[in-house]
Amino acid sequence: MHYVFRRLLSLLPVLALVLVVVFSLSRAIPGDPAIALLGPGASNEQIAALRAQLQLDAPAPGQFLSYLAGLAHGDLGTSLKSGRPVASEILERLPATLELSAAAMLIALALGVPAGVWAALRHNSGIDHAIRVLSLCGVSMPAFLLALILQLVFSIELGWLPISGRLSPYIVSEPMTGFALLDGILAGHPDESWDALRHLLLPACVLAAFLAATVARFVRNAMIEVMGEDFIRTARAKGLGEQAVVFGHGLRNALLPALTVLGLSFAEMLGGAILTETVFSWPGIGRLMFDAIRNRDYPVIQGATLVFALLFVLTSLAVDLLYGVLDPRLRRKMR
Amino acid sequence: MGLEVRQFACCLALCMAWLVSLTAAAASPRSDPRESLVVAVSNDPASLDPARNAAEPIGSEMIVNIFDTLVAWTAPGFSTLEGRLASGWQMAPDARSLTLQLRSGVRFHDGTQLDAQAVKFSIERTRELNPYMQASFGAIASITVTDPLTLTIALRQPMPMFLSLLAQPQAAIVSPAAVRKWGARFGDHPVGTGPFVFRSYKADTSVVLERNPRYFRGPSKLQRVIYRVIPDASTRRLELKYGGVDVGQQAGQLASIPADDIASFNKDGKVRVLQVPSQIIRQLEFNNSAAGSPVRDLRVRQAMAYAVDYEGLVKGVLGGLAQRVYGPLPSSSWAFDPAMKQRAFHYDPARSRQLLAAAGYQPGSLKLTLHTYQGSIWASVATFLQANFADVGIAVTVQQSEFPQFRALQTAGQFDIALDGRQPWYNDPDAHVTIGYLSTLADTAMTFRMPRDAALDGLILRAQGSSVPDERKALYYRLQQQLADRVPAIYLFSNDIIVFVRSNVKGIVVNSAPPLNEYWGVYKDGALAEH
């Protein structure tokens, strides 16, 4: 507990640094929000009027201080583009990002871990080579290309899955939690959850491809190393079955390095996967951030980055704690 | 072992329960695809509040479907105005005041009555809150309500085109009761008198509108209009081709040319391509105020205008999806002078080289940077022009920038030549001419940066304020001639407005200025519905 508290405390300077850097960087982009918002044809007068209305004409340090004062009250500010609170803009999109990241994570684990284990056990065989080639493809294939291939095959040729979106446009539902899979069940409309699941599969697979390939490579290498260790020989000598040796002793140790990669990749996914979200019209954090930068929507850029930094740090803390669960030696150190 | 069996049993029971719930639970409510129109848009609306939307096209289109304006352009020509909430109007002979009579018995979606007070409230609110409208509505001196259905708008100066300003989405009439209820959040709960009632907005996902059963022009045949946010152009094309959306809106085309899409849709037959001439002008503009710039020499400007292969540009680069522009006004404008067609520059590289030599430039000695926006349409036009100029010995470097950066360069006058465009929001020559060429406005907006010229300014203001239509037209004819003599720009093309519609969608009317679709009269041909 003490460890967790100490880690949470060390978060504060990181977030403060993120705030300062993002505040100054977003203002260093040429052109200002009033120009972006008014579009071509606006006069200097109109732009000046909007700048005054948005309080962009105040000196930057003053703007920063008033932003900090707002933050202290839990107020992330108001979007310059939509005029809605930044917190609600982020919260509205966060469930979509969480849902997509979690699904991608599950798929990556389900594919990557067995593939890695299998390749390691059949080290240097045809299967090992095949898995290595596949994982190389997974790591190097651009997301938009994989997305297009999956859309062409599964949506257009086979007609199994929808091309894009998060829910069929004809479904008239009031979101409850924002998690489309859950909302259907809560509302007593499982067909809605089914529809959401069908929409989720393709983007999740695109996001998972890179991660699954990375996981497979990590698990494979770690497994090869672990399976050569003395304790594996001891376990076998004790007469343990091969399954217990591989999964109980081998994999448990080999998963540790993969966990770091997974944790960091998951944290990155929470920051939004702009390409995947764009191709599949997925309303996540990545697109919010992209549009905010294009529109010079400073409060949204700052708010989204802050939330992203927070999620990133919290995820890496969770990974560290998970280490303790998997490795009793680390648990003792954490105390 | 016992534990594992128990876990397995638990899982099995949960799965069974879920399966049972699947069969027992009710299906989710869905709208009937035959009575729903799905419209693809590239991003979220900026605001659905007429007083806060700064001419942003996606939100503006939703506004024209939720609200009504006092007047609107009549389809299909869009050159005359018809009454919407106004049943009649009289412009004073001096064009300094406008009296409007309102339709009786019209109600807002919240049940409150439309009256002259609501109109006064809406226009004054937009004038106060919308920086985009301050320049035009700033001319309103006062609004007087004379009876519940009549009001008079007094203007500070003669404005014969004032009625056309009232046809803009930003001039739509809002429910004062709803504004008082929601305050600054009215844009999240817009209430108008229009054919559709706002139902829901999901960020980056959709905006859903529902039929207004009490609409004064009669209820729409559509139960719902569902705007789907699809940011990626190729995903929009796939969705349209395979029936995921019914209409592809034109907003995304400002930066790209959908020529490939058109070819593919035309072959397919399931999607109709609607192509309508627009009031948009794309031009290469000179920095007409830049001291010491080579383009201050009229011969250099003329030489560059002769160097452009206009036909090659329209047919080759733009795939026939644009019309040639011959001068400061597009050919579709009521004030367009047909004589401009003969006067306009034509492709003559030899004449161009002669003029350059006369101006003292040897081949290769004139080097210029062509600034423009990001986006494939600008890139392909810029590189085409670059090749044309290279043919006559002018070396041009192309520099594309994001809009805010490009605007900053433009208004600061830090350029010699720029590729730019104008998309008027109201159908009047004033929208092209006054802000573009008035020399007193040179540094105040994206203009042609005209050098001080009191005579020309006087003519522009006379044309703007003249209340006699024939006289106004004659003044704009004179202006077109005078501007053409000065060669402030190389007028290139006017791109058509392209709307993609599934073949079972009928009754769609594509508006040209502003380019926004009204869906009130749209319906789906039931026999062709595939869903």
PDB file of C-alpha atoms in Angstrom, chain A residues 41-273:
ATOM      1  CA  GLY A  41     -13.593  34.658 -45.596  1.00  0.00           C
ATOM      2  CA  ALA A  42     -13.450  35.868 -42.005  1.00  0.00           C
ATOM      3  CA  SER A  43     -12.074  39.336 -41.468  1.00  0.00           C
ATOM      4  CA  ASN A  44      -9.472  40.388 -38.939  1.00  0.00           C
ATOM      5  CA  GLU A  45     -12.285  42.138 -37.062  1.00  0.00           C
ATOM      6  CA  GLN A  46     -14.327  38.941 -36.845  1.00  0.00           C
ATOM      7  CA  ILE A  47     -11.253  37.001 -35.741  1.00  0.00           C
ATOM      8  CA  ALA A  48     -10.401  39.606 -33.116  1.00  0.00           C
ATOM      9  CA  ALA A  49     -13.992  39.482 -31.845  1.00  0.00           C
ATOM     10  CA  LEU A  50     -13.834  35.701 -31.534  1.00  0.00           C
ATOM     11  CA  ARG A  51     -10.397  35.835 -29.906  1.00  0.00           C
ATOM     12  CA  ALA A  52     -11.767  38.190 -27.301  1.00  0.00           C
ATOM     13  CA  GLN A  53     -14.823  35.990 -26.808  1.00  0.00           C
ATOM     14  CA  LEU A  54     -12.598  32.922 -26.312  1.00  0.00           C
ATOM     15  CA  GLN A  55     -10.261  34.936 -24.079  1.00  0.00           C
ATOM     16  CA  LEU A  56      -7.306  34.133 -26.311  1.00  0.00           C
ATOM     17  CA  ASP A  57      -6.093  37.711 -26.249  1.00  0.00           C
ATOM     18  CA  ALA A  58      -4.947  37.424 -22.630  1.00  0.00           C
ATOM     19  CA  PRO A  59      -1.177  36.930 -22.073  1.00  0.00           C
ATOM     20  CA  ALA A  60      -0.116  33.254 -22.121  1.00  0.00           C
ATOM     21  CA  PRO A  61       1.075  33.045 -18.482  1.00  0.00           C
ATOM     22  CA  GLY A  62      -2.268  34.458 -17.336  1.00  0.00           C
ATOM     23  CA  GLN A  63      -4.113  31.899 -19.489  1.00  0.00           C
ATOM     24  CA  PHE A  64      -1.996  29.138 -17.985  1.00  0.00           C
ATOM     25  CA  LEU A  65      -2.682  30.270 -14.433  1.00  0.00           C
ATOM     26  CA  SER A  66      -6.418  30.486 -14.995  1.00  0.00           C
ATOM     27  CA  TYR A  67      -6.279  27.025 -16.585  1.00  0.00           C
ATOM     28  CA  LEU A  68      -4.472  25.709 -13.487  1.00  0.00           C
ATOM     29  CA  ALA A  69      -7.027  27.370 -11.231  1.00  0.00           C
ATOM     30  CA  GLY A  70      -9.768  25.617 -13.189  1.00  0.00           C
ATOM     31  CA  LEU A  71      -7.928  22.298 -12.914  1.00  0.00           C
ATOM     32  CA  ALA A  72      -7.698  22.696  -9.161  1.00  0.00           C
ATOM     33  CA  HIS A  73     -11.495  22.748  -9.144  1.00  0.00           C
ATOM     34  CA  GLY A  74     -11.618  19.718 -11.414  1.00  0.00           C
ATOM     35  CA  ASP A  75     -12.539  21.842 -14.452  1.00  0.00           C
ATOM     36  CA  LEU A  76     -10.700  20.886 -17.646  1.00  0.00           C
ATOM     37  CA  GLY A  77     -12.093  23.898 -19.486  1.00  0.00           C
ATOM     38  CA  THR A  78     -14.437  24.232 -22.446  1.00  0.00           C
ATOM     39  CA  SER A  79     -13.810  23.114 -26.018  1.00  0.00           C
ATOM     40  CA  LEU A  80     -13.263  26.122 -28.266  1.00  0.00           C
ATOM     41  CA  LYS A  81     -14.860  24.307 -31.189  1.00  0.00           C
ATOM     42  CA  SER A  82     -17.964  22.794 -29.661  1.00  0.00           C
ATOM     43  CA  GLY A  83     -18.372  25.012 -26.598  1.00  0.00           C
ATOM     44  CA  ARG A  84     -18.931  21.864 -24.496  1.00  0.00           C
ATOM     45  CA  PRO A  85     -16.939  20.957 -21.354  1.00  0.00           C
ATOM     46  CA  VAL A  86     -13.672  19.185 -22.214  1.00  0.00           C
ATOM     47  CA  ALA A  87     -14.302  16.592 -19.499  1.00  0.00           C
ATOM     48  CA  SER A  88     -17.561  15.496 -21.111  1.00  0.00           C
ATOM     49  CA  GLU A  89     -15.956  15.491 -24.577  1.00  0.00           C
ATOM     50  CA  ILE A  90     -13.320  13.073 -23.228  1.00  0.00           C
ATOM     51  CA  LEU A  91     -15.664  10.971 -21.084  1.00  0.00           C
ATOM     52  CA  GLU A  92     -18.015  10.491 -24.027  1.00  0.00           C
ATOM     53  CA  ARG A  93     -15.210   8.962 -26.092  1.00  0.00           C
ATOM     54  CA  LEU A  94     -13.319   7.109 -23.411  1.00  0.00           C
ATOM     55  CA  PRO A  95     -15.637   4.058 -23.296  1.00  0.00           C
ATOM     56  CA  ALA A  96     -15.197   3.544 -27.061  1.00  0.00           C
ATOM     57  CA  THR A  97     -11.427   3.631 -26.676  1.00  0.00           C
ATOM     58  CA  LEU A  98     -11.469   1.361 -23.626  1.00  0.00           C
ATOM     59  CA  GLU A  99     -13.747  -1.130 -25.347  1.00  0.00           C
ATOM     60  CA  LEU A 100     -11.572  -1.229 -28.462  1.00  0.00           C
ATOM     61  CA  SER A 101      -8.293  -1.453 -26.510  1.00  0.00           C
ATOM     62  CA  ALA A 102      -9.573  -4.210 -24.230  1.00  0.00           C
ATOM     63  CA  ALA A 103     -10.891  -6.231 -27.170  1.00  0.00           C
ATOM     64  CA  ALA A 104      -7.605  -5.799 -29.032  1.00  0.00           C
ATOM     65  CA  MET A 105      -5.732  -6.836 -25.919  1.00  0.00           C
ATOM     66  CA  LEU A 106      -7.809 -10.009 -25.516  1.00  0.00           C
ATOM     67  CA  ILE A 107      -7.368 -10.958 -29.151  1.00  0.00           C
ATOM     68  CA  ALA A 108      -3.633 -10.252 -28.976  1.00  0.00           C
ATOM     69  CA  LEU A 109      -3.270 -12.424 -25.878  1.00  0.00           C
ATOM     70  CA  ALA A 110      -5.397 -15.210 -27.306  1.00  0.00           C
ATOM     71  CA  LEU A 111      -3.332 -15.295 -30.471  1.00  0.00           C
ATOM     72  CA  GLY A 112       0.103 -14.140 -29.364  1.00  0.00           C
ATOM     73  CA  VAL A 113       0.694 -16.268 -26.262  1.00  0.00           C
ATOM     74  CA  PRO A 114      -0.211 -19.687 -27.731  1.00  0.00           C
ATOM     75  CA  ALA A 115       1.648 -18.832 -30.941  1.00  0.00           C
ATOM     76  CA  GLY A 116       4.747 -17.848 -28.952  1.00  0.00           C
ATOM     77  CA  VAL A 117       4.604 -20.975 -26.797  1.00  0.00           C
ATOM     78  CA  TRP A 118       4.033 -23.219 -29.775  1.00  0.00           C
ATOM     79  CA  ALA A 119       6.896 -21.678 -31.727  1.00  0.00           C
ATOM     80  CA  ALA A 120       9.207 -22.038 -28.720  1.00  0.00           C
ATOM     81  CA  LEU A 121       8.312 -25.690 -28.152  1.00  0.00           C
ATOM     82  CA  ARG A 122       8.814 -26.424 -31.861  1.00  0.00           C
ATOM     83  CA  HIS A 123      11.961 -24.309 -31.939  1.00  0.00           C
ATOM     84  CA  ASN A 124      13.499 -24.041 -35.456  1.00  0.00           C
ATOM     85  CA  SER A 125      10.795 -26.204 -37.002  1.00  0.00           C
ATOM     86  CA  GLY A 126       8.575 -25.234 -39.936  1.00  0.00           C
ATOM     87  CA  ILE A 127       5.904 -24.033 -37.514  1.00  0.00           C
ATOM     88  CA  ASP A 128       8.389 -21.796 -35.724  1.00  0.00           C
ATOM     89  CA  HIS A 129       9.456 -20.257 -39.032  1.00  0.00           C
ATOM     90  CA  ALA A 130       5.856 -19.791 -40.148  1.00  0.00           C
ATOM     91  CA  ILE A 131       4.939 -18.044 -36.884  1.00  0.00           C
ATOM     92  CA  ARG A 132       8.004 -15.837 -37.150  1.00  0.00           C
ATOM     93  CA  VAL A 133       7.123 -14.792 -40.703  1.00  0.00           C
ATOM     94  CA  LEU A 134       3.511 -14.145 -39.685  1.00  0.00           C
ATOM     95  CA  SER A 135       4.556 -12.071 -36.703  1.00  0.00           C
ATOM     96  CA  LEU A 136       6.931 -10.092 -38.909  1.00  0.00           C
ATOM     97  CA  CYS A 137       3.961  -9.330 -41.180  1.00  0.00           C
ATOM     98  CA  GLY A 138       1.878  -8.360 -38.146  1.00  0.00           C
ATOM     99  CA  VAL A 139       4.489  -5.947 -36.905  1.00  0.00           C
ATOM    100  CA  SER A 140       5.247  -4.345 -40.263  1.00  0.00           C
ATOM    101  CA  MET A 141       1.846  -4.194 -41.982  1.00  0.00           C
ATOM    102  CA  PRO A 142       0.447  -0.634 -41.922  1.00  0.00           C
ATOM    103  CA  ALA A 143      -2.865  -0.427 -40.036  1.00  0.00           C
ATOM    104  CA  PHE A 144      -4.765   1.213 -42.910  1.00  0.00           C
ATOM    105  CA  LEU A 145      -3.759  -1.550 -45.328  1.00  0.00           C
ATOM    106  CA  LEU A 146      -4.764  -4.350 -42.977  1.00  0.00           C
ATOM    107  CA  ALA A 147      -8.004  -2.484 -42.274  1.00  0.00           C
ATOM    108  CA  LEU A 148      -8.807  -2.236 -45.961  1.00  0.00           C
ATOM    109  CA  ILE A 149      -8.017  -5.926 -46.548  1.00  0.00           C
ATOM    110  CA  LEU A 150     -10.226  -6.989 -43.635  1.00  0.00           C
ATOM    111  CA  GLN A 151     -13.056  -4.698 -44.815  1.00  0.00           C
ATOM    112  CA  LEU A 152     -12.845  -6.098 -48.342  1.00  0.00           C
ATOM    113  CA  VAL A 153     -12.797  -9.717 -47.191  1.00  0.00           C
ATOM    114  CA  PHE A 154     -15.126  -9.804 -44.189  1.00  0.00           C
ATOM    115  CA  SER A 155     -17.502  -6.941 -44.978  1.00  0.00           C
ATOM    116  CA  ILE A 156     -17.725  -6.841 -48.730  1.00  0.00           C
ATOM    117  CA  GLU A 157     -16.880 -10.316 -50.044  1.00  0.00           C
ATOM    118  CA  LEU A 158     -18.290 -12.405 -47.210  1.00  0.00           C
ATOM    119  CA  GLY A 159     -20.761  -9.864 -45.843  1.00  0.00           C
ATOM    120  CA  TRP A 160     -20.256 -11.087 -42.281  1.00  0.00           C
ATOM    121  CA  LEU A 161     -19.276  -7.880 -40.547  1.00  0.00           C
ATOM    122  CA  PRO A 162     -20.171  -4.191 -40.986  1.00  0.00           C
ATOM    123  CA  ILE A 163     -17.700  -1.924 -42.808  1.00  0.00           C
ATOM    124  CA  SER A 164     -17.417   0.717 -40.117  1.00  0.00           C
ATOM    125  CA  GLY A 165     -19.083   2.382 -37.153  1.00  0.00           C
ATOM    126  CA  ARG A 166     -19.783   1.263 -33.624  1.00  0.00           C
ATOM    127  CA  LEU A 167     -23.467   0.397 -33.853  1.00  0.00           C
ATOM    128  CA  SER A 168     -25.955   0.089 -36.699  1.00  0.00           C
ATOM    129  CA  PRO A 169     -27.238   3.608 -37.448  1.00  0.00           C
ATOM    130  CA  TYR A 170     -30.836   2.363 -37.349  1.00  0.00           C
ATOM    131  CA  ILE A 171     -30.647   1.293 -33.697  1.00  0.00           C
ATOM    132  CA  VAL A 172     -32.343   3.935 -31.604  1.00  0.00           C
ATOM    133  CA  SER A 173     -30.883   3.674 -28.146  1.00  0.00           C
ATOM    134  CA  GLU A 174     -29.984   5.946 -25.301  1.00  0.00           C
ATOM    135  CA  PRO A 175     -26.425   5.231 -24.127  1.00  0.00           C
ATOM    136  CA  MET A 176     -26.251   4.300 -20.430  1.00  0.00           C
ATOM    137  CA  THR A 177     -22.633   3.488 -19.675  1.00  0.00           C
ATOM    138  CA  GLY A 178     -21.178   4.394 -23.074  1.00  0.00           C
ATOM    139  CA  PHE A 179     -19.901   0.817 -23.433  1.00  0.00           C
ATOM    140  CA  ALA A 180     -21.926  -0.403 -26.404  1.00  0.00           C
ATOM    141  CA  LEU A 181     -21.518  -4.095 -25.496  1.00  0.00           C
ATOM    142  CA  LEU A 182     -22.766  -3.494 -21.981  1.00  0.00           C
ATOM    143  CA  ASP A 183     -25.526  -1.023 -22.819  1.00  0.00           C
ATOM    144  CA  GLY A 184     -27.398  -3.583 -24.903  1.00  0.00           C
ATOM    145  CA  ILE A 185     -27.417  -6.097 -22.066  1.00  0.00           C
ATOM    146  CA  LEU A 186     -28.386  -3.494 -19.464  1.00  0.00           C
ATOM    147  CA  ALA A 187     -31.230  -2.275 -21.640  1.00  0.00           C
ATOM    148  CA  GLY A 188     -32.398  -5.869 -22.130  1.00  0.00           C
ATOM    149  CA  HIS A 189     -31.567  -5.770 -25.850  1.00  0.00           C
ATOM    150  CA  PRO A 190     -28.909  -8.450 -26.413  1.00  0.00           C
ATOM    151  CA  ASP A 191     -29.266  -7.989 -30.187  1.00  0.00           C
ATOM    152  CA  GLU A 192     -27.784  -4.538 -29.646  1.00  0.00           C
ATOM    153  CA  SER A 193     -24.759  -6.052 -27.869  1.00  0.00           C
ATOM    154  CA  TRP A 194     -24.430  -8.561 -30.689  1.00  0.00           C
ATOM    155  CA  ASP A 195     -24.520  -5.711 -33.208  1.00  0.00           C
ATOM    156  CA  ALA A 196     -21.867  -3.854 -31.182  1.00  0.00           C
ATOM    157  CA  LEU A 197     -19.689  -6.970 -31.050  1.00  0.00           C
ATOM    158  CA  ARG A 198     -19.883  -7.370 -34.829  1.00  0.00           C
ATOM    159  CA  HIS A 199     -18.807  -3.748 -35.235  1.00  0.00           C
ATOM    160  CA  LEU A 200     -15.976  -4.195 -32.733  1.00  0.00           C
ATOM    161  CA  LEU A 201     -14.293  -7.221 -34.310  1.00  0.00           C
ATOM    162  CA  LEU A 202     -12.538  -5.719 -37.339  1.00  0.00           C
ATOM    163  CA  PRO A 203     -10.997  -2.647 -35.689  1.00  0.00           C
ATOM    164  CA  ALA A 204      -9.970  -4.767 -32.702  1.00  0.00           C
ATOM    165  CA  CYS A 205      -8.255  -7.262 -35.013  1.00  0.00           C
ATOM    166  CA  VAL A 206      -6.375  -4.468 -36.797  1.00  0.00           C
ATOM    167  CA  LEU A 207      -5.160  -3.070 -33.488  1.00  0.00           C
ATOM    168  CA  ALA A 208      -4.418  -6.569 -32.189  1.00  0.00           C
ATOM    169  CA  ALA A 209      -2.298  -7.584 -35.176  1.00  0.00           C
ATOM    170  CA  PHE A 210       0.710  -5.549 -34.158  1.00  0.00           C
ATOM    171  CA  LEU A 211       0.359  -6.436 -30.515  1.00  0.00           C
ATOM    172  CA  ALA A 212      -0.201 -10.164 -31.098  1.00  0.00           C
ATOM    173  CA  ALA A 213       2.897 -10.317 -33.286  1.00  0.00           C
ATOM    174  CA  THR A 214       4.981  -8.522 -30.668  1.00  0.00           C
ATOM    175  CA  VAL A 215       3.674 -10.729 -27.870  1.00  0.00           C
ATOM    176  CA  ALA A 216       4.311 -13.885 -29.885  1.00  0.00           C
ATOM    177  CA  ARG A 217       7.916 -12.868 -30.507  1.00  0.00           C
ATOM    178  CA  PHE A 218       8.534 -11.968 -26.875  1.00  0.00           C
ATOM    179  CA  VAL A 219       6.906 -15.099 -25.489  1.00  0.00           C
ATOM    180  CA  ARG A 220       8.754 -17.275 -27.994  1.00  0.00           C
ATOM    181  CA  ASN A 221      12.171 -15.886 -27.103  1.00  0.00           C
ATOM    182  CA  ALA A 222      11.491 -15.893 -23.380  1.00  0.00           C
ATOM    183  CA  MET A 223      10.105 -19.425 -23.504  1.00  0.00           C
ATOM    184  CA  ILE A 224      13.128 -20.745 -25.384  1.00  0.00           C
ATOM    185  CA  GLU A 225      15.343 -19.227 -22.721  1.00  0.00           C
ATOM    186  CA  VAL A 226      13.223 -20.376 -19.757  1.00  0.00           C
ATOM    187  CA  MET A 227      12.763 -23.914 -21.044  1.00  0.00           C
ATOM    188  CA  GLY A 228      16.540 -24.336 -20.959  1.00  0.00           C
ATOM    189  CA  GLU A 229      16.773 -23.340 -17.270  1.00  0.00           C
ATOM    190  CA  ASP A 230      17.688 -25.686 -14.435  1.00  0.00           C
ATOM    191  CA  PHE A 231      14.334 -25.455 -12.654  1.00  0.00           C
ATOM    192  CA  ILE A 232      12.568 -26.780 -15.747  1.00  0.00           C
ATOM    193  CA  ARG A 233      14.913 -29.786 -15.734  1.00  0.00           C
ATOM    194  CA  THR A 234      14.203 -30.225 -12.024  1.00  0.00           C
ATOM    195  CA  ALA A 235      10.473 -30.036 -12.611  1.00  0.00           C
ATOM    196  CA  ARG A 236      10.701 -32.668 -15.317  1.00  0.00           C
ATOM    197  CA  ALA A 237      12.957 -34.790 -13.090  1.00  0.00           C
ATOM    198  CA  LYS A 238      10.298 -34.584 -10.337  1.00  0.00           C
ATOM    199  CA  GLY A 239       8.058 -36.331 -12.796  1.00  0.00           C
ATOM    200  CA  LEU A 240       5.681 -33.417 -13.522  1.00  0.00           C
ATOM    201  CA  GLY A 241       3.608 -33.787 -16.653  1.00  0.00           C
ATOM    202  CA  GLU A 242       4.741 -31.812 -19.728  1.00  0.00           C
ATOM    203  CA  GLN A 243       1.651 -29.568 -19.538  1.00  0.00           C
ATOM    204  CA  ALA A 244       2.396 -28.583 -15.950  1.00  0.00           C
ATOM    205  CA  VAL A 245       6.025 -27.953 -16.833  1.00  0.00           C
ATOM    206  CA  VAL A 246       5.219 -25.752 -19.856  1.00  0.00           C
ATOM    207  CA  PHE A 247       2.299 -23.768 -18.426  1.00  0.00           C
ATOM    208  CA  GLY A 248       2.897 -23.910 -14.672  1.00  0.00           C
ATOM    209  CA  HIS A 249       6.629 -23.278 -14.672  1.00  0.00           C
ATOM    210  CA  GLY A 250       7.765 -22.248 -18.149  1.00  0.00           C
ATOM    211  CA  LEU A 251       5.052 -19.825 -19.266  1.00  0.00           C
ATOM    212  CA  ARG A 252       4.626 -18.219 -15.863  1.00  0.00           C
ATOM    213  CA  ASN A 253       8.247 -17.104 -15.970  1.00  0.00           C
ATOM    214  CA  ALA A 254       8.294 -16.307 -19.676  1.00  0.00           C
ATOM    215  CA  LEU A 255       5.247 -14.018 -19.395  1.00  0.00           C
ATOM    216  CA  LEU A 256       7.041 -11.454 -17.257  1.00  0.00           C
ATOM    217  CA  PRO A 257       8.923  -9.689 -20.101  1.00  0.00           C
ATOM    218  CA  ALA A 258       5.847  -9.890 -22.344  1.00  0.00           C
ATOM    219  CA  LEU A 259       3.835  -8.218 -19.609  1.00  0.00           C
ATOM    220  CA  THR A 260       5.866  -5.009 -19.861  1.00  0.00           C
ATOM    221  CA  VAL A 261       5.314  -4.829 -23.608  1.00  0.00           C
ATOM    222  CA  LEU A 262       1.620  -5.574 -23.213  1.00  0.00           C
ATOM    223  CA  GLY A 263       1.191  -3.009 -20.477  1.00  0.00           C
ATOM    224  CA  LEU A 264       2.882  -0.245 -22.405  1.00  0.00           C
ATOM    225  CA  SER A 265       1.060  -1.133 -25.637  1.00  0.00           C
ATOM    226  CA  PHE A 266      -2.241  -1.109 -23.787  1.00  0.00           C
ATOM    227  CA  ALA A 267      -1.427   2.292 -22.323  1.00  0.00           C
ATOM    228  CA  GLU A 268      -0.586   3.542 -25.808  1.00  0.00           C
ATOM    229  CA  MET A 269      -3.855   2.211 -27.172  1.00  0.00           C
ATOM    230  CA  LEU A 270      -5.717   4.165 -24.501  1.00  0.00           C
ATOM    231  CA  GLY A 271      -4.228   7.287 -26.053  1.00  0.00           C
ATOM    232  CA  GLY A 272      -6.165   6.380 -29.156  1.00  0.00           C
ATOM    233  CA  ALA A 273      -5.252   4.702 -32.392  1.00  0.00           C
TER     234      ALA A 273
END
